[in-house]
Short mmCIF file of N, CA and C in Angstrom, two decimals:
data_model
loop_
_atom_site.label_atom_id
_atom_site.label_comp_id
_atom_site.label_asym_id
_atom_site.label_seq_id
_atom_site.Cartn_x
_atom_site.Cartn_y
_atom_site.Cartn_z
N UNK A 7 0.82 -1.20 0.00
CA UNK A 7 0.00 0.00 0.00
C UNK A 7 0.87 1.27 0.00
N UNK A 8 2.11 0.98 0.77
CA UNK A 8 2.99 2.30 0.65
C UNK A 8 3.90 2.53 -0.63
N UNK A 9 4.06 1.55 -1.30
CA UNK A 9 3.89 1.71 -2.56
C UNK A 9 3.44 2.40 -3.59
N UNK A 10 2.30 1.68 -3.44
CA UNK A 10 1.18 2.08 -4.26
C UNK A 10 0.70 3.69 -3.96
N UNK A 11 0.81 4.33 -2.98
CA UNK A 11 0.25 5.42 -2.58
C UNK A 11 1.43 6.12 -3.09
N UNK A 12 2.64 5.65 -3.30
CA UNK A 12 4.23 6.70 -3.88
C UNK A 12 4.22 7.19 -5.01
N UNK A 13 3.37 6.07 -6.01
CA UNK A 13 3.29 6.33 -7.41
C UNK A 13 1.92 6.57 -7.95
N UNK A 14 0.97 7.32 -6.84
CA UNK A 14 -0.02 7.39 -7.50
C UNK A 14 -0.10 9.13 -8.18
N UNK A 15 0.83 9.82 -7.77
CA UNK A 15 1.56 11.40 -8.40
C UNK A 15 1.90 10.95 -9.62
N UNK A 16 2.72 10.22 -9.67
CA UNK A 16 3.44 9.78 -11.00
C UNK A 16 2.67 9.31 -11.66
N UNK A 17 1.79 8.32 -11.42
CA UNK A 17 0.57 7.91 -12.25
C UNK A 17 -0.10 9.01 -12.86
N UNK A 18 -0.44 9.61 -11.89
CA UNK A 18 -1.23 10.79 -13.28
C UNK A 18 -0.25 11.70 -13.78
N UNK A 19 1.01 12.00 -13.56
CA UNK A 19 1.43 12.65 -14.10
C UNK A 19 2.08 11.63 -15.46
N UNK A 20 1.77 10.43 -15.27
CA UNK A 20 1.92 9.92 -16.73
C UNK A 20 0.75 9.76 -17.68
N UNK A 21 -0.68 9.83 -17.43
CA UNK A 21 -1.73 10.06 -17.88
C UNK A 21 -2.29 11.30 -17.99
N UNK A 22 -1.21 12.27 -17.64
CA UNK A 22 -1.33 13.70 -18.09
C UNK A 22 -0.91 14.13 -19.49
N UNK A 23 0.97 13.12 -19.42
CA UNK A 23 1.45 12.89 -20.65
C UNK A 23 0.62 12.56 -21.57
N UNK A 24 0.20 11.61 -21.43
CA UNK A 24 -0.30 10.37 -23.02
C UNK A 24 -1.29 11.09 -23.39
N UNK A 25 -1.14 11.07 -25.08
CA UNK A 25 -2.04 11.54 -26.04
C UNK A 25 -3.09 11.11 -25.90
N UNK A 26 -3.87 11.69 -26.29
CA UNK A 26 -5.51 11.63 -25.85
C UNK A 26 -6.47 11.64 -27.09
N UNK A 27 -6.33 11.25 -28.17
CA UNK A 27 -6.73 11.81 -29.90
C UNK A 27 -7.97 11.23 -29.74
N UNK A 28 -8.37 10.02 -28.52
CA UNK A 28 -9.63 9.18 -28.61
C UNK A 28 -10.01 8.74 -27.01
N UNK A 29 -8.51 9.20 -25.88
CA UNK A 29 -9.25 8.42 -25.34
C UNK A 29 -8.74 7.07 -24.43
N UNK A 30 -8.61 6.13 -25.57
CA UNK A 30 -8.87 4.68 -25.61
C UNK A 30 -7.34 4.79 -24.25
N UNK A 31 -6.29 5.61 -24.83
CA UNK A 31 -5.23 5.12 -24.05
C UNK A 31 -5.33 5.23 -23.01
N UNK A 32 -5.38 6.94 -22.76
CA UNK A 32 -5.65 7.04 -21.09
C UNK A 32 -6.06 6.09 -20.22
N UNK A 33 -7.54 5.96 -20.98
CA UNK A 33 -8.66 5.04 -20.48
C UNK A 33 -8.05 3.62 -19.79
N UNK A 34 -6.93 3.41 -20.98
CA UNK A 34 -6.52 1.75 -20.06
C UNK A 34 -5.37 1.74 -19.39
N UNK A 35 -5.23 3.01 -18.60
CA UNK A 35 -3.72 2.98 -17.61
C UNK A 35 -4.17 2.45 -16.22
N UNK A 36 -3.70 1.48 -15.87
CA UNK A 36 -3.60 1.18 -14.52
C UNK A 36 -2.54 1.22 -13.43
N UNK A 37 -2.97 1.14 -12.24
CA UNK A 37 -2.10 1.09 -10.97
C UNK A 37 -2.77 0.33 -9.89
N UNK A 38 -1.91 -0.55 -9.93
CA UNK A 38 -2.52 -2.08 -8.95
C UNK A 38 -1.86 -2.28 -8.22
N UNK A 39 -2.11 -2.71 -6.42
CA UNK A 39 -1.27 -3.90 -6.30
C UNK A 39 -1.55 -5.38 -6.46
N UNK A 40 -0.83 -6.15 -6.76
CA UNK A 40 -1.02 -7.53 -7.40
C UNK A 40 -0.35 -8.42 -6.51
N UNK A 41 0.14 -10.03 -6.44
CA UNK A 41 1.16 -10.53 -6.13
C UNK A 41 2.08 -11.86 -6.71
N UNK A 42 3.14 -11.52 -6.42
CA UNK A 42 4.03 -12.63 -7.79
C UNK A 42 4.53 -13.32 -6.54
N UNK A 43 4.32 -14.65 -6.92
CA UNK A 43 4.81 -15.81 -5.87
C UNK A 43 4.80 -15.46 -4.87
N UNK A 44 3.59 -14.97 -4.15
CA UNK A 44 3.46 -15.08 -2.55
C UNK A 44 3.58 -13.20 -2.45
N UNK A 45 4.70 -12.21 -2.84
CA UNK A 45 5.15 -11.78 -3.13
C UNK A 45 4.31 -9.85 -2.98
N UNK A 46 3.94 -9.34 -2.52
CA UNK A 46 3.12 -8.04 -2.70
C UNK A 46 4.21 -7.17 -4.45
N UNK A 47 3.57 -6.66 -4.92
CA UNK A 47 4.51 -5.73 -6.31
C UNK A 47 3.29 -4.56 -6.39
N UNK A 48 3.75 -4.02 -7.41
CA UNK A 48 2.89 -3.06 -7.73
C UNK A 48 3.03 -2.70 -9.30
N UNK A 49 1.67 -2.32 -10.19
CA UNK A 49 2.14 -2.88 -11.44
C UNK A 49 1.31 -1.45 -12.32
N UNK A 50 1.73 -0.66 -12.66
CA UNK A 50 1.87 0.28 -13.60
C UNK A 50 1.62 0.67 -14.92
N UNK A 51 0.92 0.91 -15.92
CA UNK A 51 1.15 0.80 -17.19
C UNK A 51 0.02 0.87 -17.83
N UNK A 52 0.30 0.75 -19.07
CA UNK A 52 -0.98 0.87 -20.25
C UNK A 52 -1.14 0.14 -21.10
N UNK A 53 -2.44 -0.13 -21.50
CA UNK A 53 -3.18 -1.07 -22.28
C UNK A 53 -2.47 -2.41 -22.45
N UNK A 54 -2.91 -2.53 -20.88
CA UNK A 54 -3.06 -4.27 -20.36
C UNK A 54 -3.53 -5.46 -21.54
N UNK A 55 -3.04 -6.31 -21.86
CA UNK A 55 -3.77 -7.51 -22.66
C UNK A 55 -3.67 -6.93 -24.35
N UNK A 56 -2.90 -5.67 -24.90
CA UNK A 56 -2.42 -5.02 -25.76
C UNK A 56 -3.74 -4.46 -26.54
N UNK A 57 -4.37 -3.84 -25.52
CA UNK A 57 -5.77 -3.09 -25.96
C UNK A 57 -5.36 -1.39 -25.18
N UNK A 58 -5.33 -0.59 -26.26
CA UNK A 58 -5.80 -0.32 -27.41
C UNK A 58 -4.41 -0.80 -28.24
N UNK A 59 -4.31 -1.14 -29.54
CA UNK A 59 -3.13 -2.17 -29.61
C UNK A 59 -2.09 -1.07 -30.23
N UNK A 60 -2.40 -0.02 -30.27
CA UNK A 60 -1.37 0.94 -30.99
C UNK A 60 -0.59 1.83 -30.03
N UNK A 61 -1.09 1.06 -28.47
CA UNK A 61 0.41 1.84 -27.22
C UNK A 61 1.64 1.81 -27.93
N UNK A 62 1.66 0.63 -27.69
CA UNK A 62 3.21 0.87 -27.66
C UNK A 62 3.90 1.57 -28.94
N UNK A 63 3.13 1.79 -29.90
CA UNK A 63 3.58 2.58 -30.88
C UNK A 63 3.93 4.57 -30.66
N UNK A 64 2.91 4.65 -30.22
CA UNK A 64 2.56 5.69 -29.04
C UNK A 64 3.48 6.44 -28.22
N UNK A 65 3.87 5.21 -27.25
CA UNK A 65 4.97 5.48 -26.51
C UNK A 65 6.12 5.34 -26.94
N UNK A 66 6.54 4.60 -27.80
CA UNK A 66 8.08 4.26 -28.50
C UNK A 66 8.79 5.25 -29.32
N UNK A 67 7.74 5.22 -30.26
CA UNK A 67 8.44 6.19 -31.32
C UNK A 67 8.45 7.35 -31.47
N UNK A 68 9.01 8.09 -31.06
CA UNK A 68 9.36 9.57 -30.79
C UNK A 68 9.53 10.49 -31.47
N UNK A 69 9.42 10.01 -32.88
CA UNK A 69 9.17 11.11 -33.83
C UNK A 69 7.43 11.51 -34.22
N UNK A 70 6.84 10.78 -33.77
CA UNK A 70 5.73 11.18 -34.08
C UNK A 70 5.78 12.75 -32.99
N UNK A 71 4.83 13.25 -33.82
CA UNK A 71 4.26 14.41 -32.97
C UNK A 71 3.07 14.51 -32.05
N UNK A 72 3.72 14.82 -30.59
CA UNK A 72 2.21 14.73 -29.87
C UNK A 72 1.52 16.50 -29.20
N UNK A 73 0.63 17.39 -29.52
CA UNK A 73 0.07 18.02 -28.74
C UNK A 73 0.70 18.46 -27.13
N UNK A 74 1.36 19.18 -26.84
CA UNK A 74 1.83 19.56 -25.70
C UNK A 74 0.83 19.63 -24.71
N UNK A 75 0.83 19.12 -23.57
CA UNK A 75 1.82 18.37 -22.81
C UNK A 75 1.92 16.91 -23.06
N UNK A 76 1.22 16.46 -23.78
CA UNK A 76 1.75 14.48 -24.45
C UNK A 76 2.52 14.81 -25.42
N UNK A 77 2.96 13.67 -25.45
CA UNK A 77 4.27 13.15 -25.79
C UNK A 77 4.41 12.13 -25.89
N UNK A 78 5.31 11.26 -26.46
CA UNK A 78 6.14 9.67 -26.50
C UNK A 78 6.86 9.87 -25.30
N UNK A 79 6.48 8.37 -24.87
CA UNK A 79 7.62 7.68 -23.57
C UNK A 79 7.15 8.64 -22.34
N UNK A 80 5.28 8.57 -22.01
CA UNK A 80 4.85 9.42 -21.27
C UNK A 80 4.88 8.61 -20.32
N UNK A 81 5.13 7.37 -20.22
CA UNK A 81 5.13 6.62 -18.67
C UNK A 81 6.44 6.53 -18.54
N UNK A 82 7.47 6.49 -19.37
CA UNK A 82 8.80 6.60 -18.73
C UNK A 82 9.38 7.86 -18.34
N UNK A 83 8.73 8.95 -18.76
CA UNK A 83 9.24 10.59 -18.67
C UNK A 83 8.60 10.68 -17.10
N UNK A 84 7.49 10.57 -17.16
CA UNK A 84 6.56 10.68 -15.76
C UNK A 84 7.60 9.91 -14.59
N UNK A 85 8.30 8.28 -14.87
CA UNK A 85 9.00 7.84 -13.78
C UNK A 85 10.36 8.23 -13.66
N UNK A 86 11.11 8.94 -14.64
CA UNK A 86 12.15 9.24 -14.77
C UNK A 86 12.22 10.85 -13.60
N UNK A 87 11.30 11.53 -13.95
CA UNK A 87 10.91 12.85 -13.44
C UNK A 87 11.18 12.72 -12.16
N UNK A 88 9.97 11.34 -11.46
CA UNK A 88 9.57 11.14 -10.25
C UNK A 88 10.46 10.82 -9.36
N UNK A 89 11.69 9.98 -10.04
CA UNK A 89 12.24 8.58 -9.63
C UNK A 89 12.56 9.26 -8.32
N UNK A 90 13.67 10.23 -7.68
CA UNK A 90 13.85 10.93 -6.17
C UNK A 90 12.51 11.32 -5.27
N UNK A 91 11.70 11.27 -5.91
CA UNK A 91 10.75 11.67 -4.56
C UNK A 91 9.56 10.54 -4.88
N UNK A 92 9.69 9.54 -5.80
CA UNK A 92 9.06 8.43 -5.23
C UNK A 92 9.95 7.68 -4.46
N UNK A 93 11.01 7.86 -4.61
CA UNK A 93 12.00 7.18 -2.91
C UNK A 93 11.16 7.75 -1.26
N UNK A 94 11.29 9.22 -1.83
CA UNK A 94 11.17 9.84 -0.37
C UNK A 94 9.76 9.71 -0.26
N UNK A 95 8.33 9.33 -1.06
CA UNK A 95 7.22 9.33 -0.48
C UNK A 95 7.57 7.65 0.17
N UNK A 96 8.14 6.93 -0.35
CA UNK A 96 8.07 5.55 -0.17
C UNK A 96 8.65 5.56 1.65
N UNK A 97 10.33 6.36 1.42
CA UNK A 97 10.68 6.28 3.17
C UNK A 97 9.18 7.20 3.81
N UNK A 98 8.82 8.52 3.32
CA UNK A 98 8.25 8.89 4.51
C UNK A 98 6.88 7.88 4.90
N UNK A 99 6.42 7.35 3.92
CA UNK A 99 5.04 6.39 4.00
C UNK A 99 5.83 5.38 5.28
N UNK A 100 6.77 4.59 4.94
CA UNK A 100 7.58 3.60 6.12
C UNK A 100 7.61 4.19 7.23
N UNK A 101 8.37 5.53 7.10
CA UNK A 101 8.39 6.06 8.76
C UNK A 101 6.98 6.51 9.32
N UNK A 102 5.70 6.79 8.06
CA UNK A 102 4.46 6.62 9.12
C UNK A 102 3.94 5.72 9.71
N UNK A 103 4.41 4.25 9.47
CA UNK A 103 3.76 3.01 9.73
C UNK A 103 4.35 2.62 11.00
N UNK A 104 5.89 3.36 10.62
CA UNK A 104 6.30 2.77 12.16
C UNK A 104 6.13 3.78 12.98
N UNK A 105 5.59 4.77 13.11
CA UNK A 105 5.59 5.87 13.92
C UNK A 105 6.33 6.75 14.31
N UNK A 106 7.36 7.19 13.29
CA UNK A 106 7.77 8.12 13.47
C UNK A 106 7.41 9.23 12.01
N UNK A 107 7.72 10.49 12.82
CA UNK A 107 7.69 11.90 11.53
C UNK A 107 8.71 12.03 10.58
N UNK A 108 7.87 11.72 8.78
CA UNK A 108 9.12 11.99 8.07
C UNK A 108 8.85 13.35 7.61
#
């Protein structure tokens, strides 16, 4: 859950990114937690099961032109941005559980 609550900034600030011409993409970004072998994770991303099937085209290729503020490689720009202060929401979320002030 403290996880999940670190990257939920970044989450929309990667569904702020992504082009929007229909819709369809936004529409299928998720943020879950799930679990792999016993395991708690947390799982990120767009168009699960390769619906709408033209993501990853979307996100890859960088010459296309997108409408400001989207862009290509809007879920990796969004975690790249984030990457230092989804550390620090992650410690301060830990130090609320154990009771102390981050």
């Amino acid at each position: 859950d403290i996880i999940l609550e670190a990257l939920e900034l970044t989450f929309e600030k990667a569904k702020y990114y992504t082009p929007k011409d229909t819709r369809a993409l936004v529409e299928s970004a998720y943020l879950e937690s799930t679990s792999f072998r016993g395991r708690p994770r947390v799982e990120m991303g767009f168009a699960r099961g390769g619906s709408p099937n033209y993501a990853m085209y979307v996100h890859e290729i960088e010459k296309y032109r997108h409408a400001s503020p989207t862009k290509a490689k809007f879920l990796e720009s969004a975690m790249k941005e984030d990457l230092g202060v989804i550390r620090d929401r992650i410690a301060s979320g830990y130090a609320r559980l154990m009771g102390s002030v981050a």
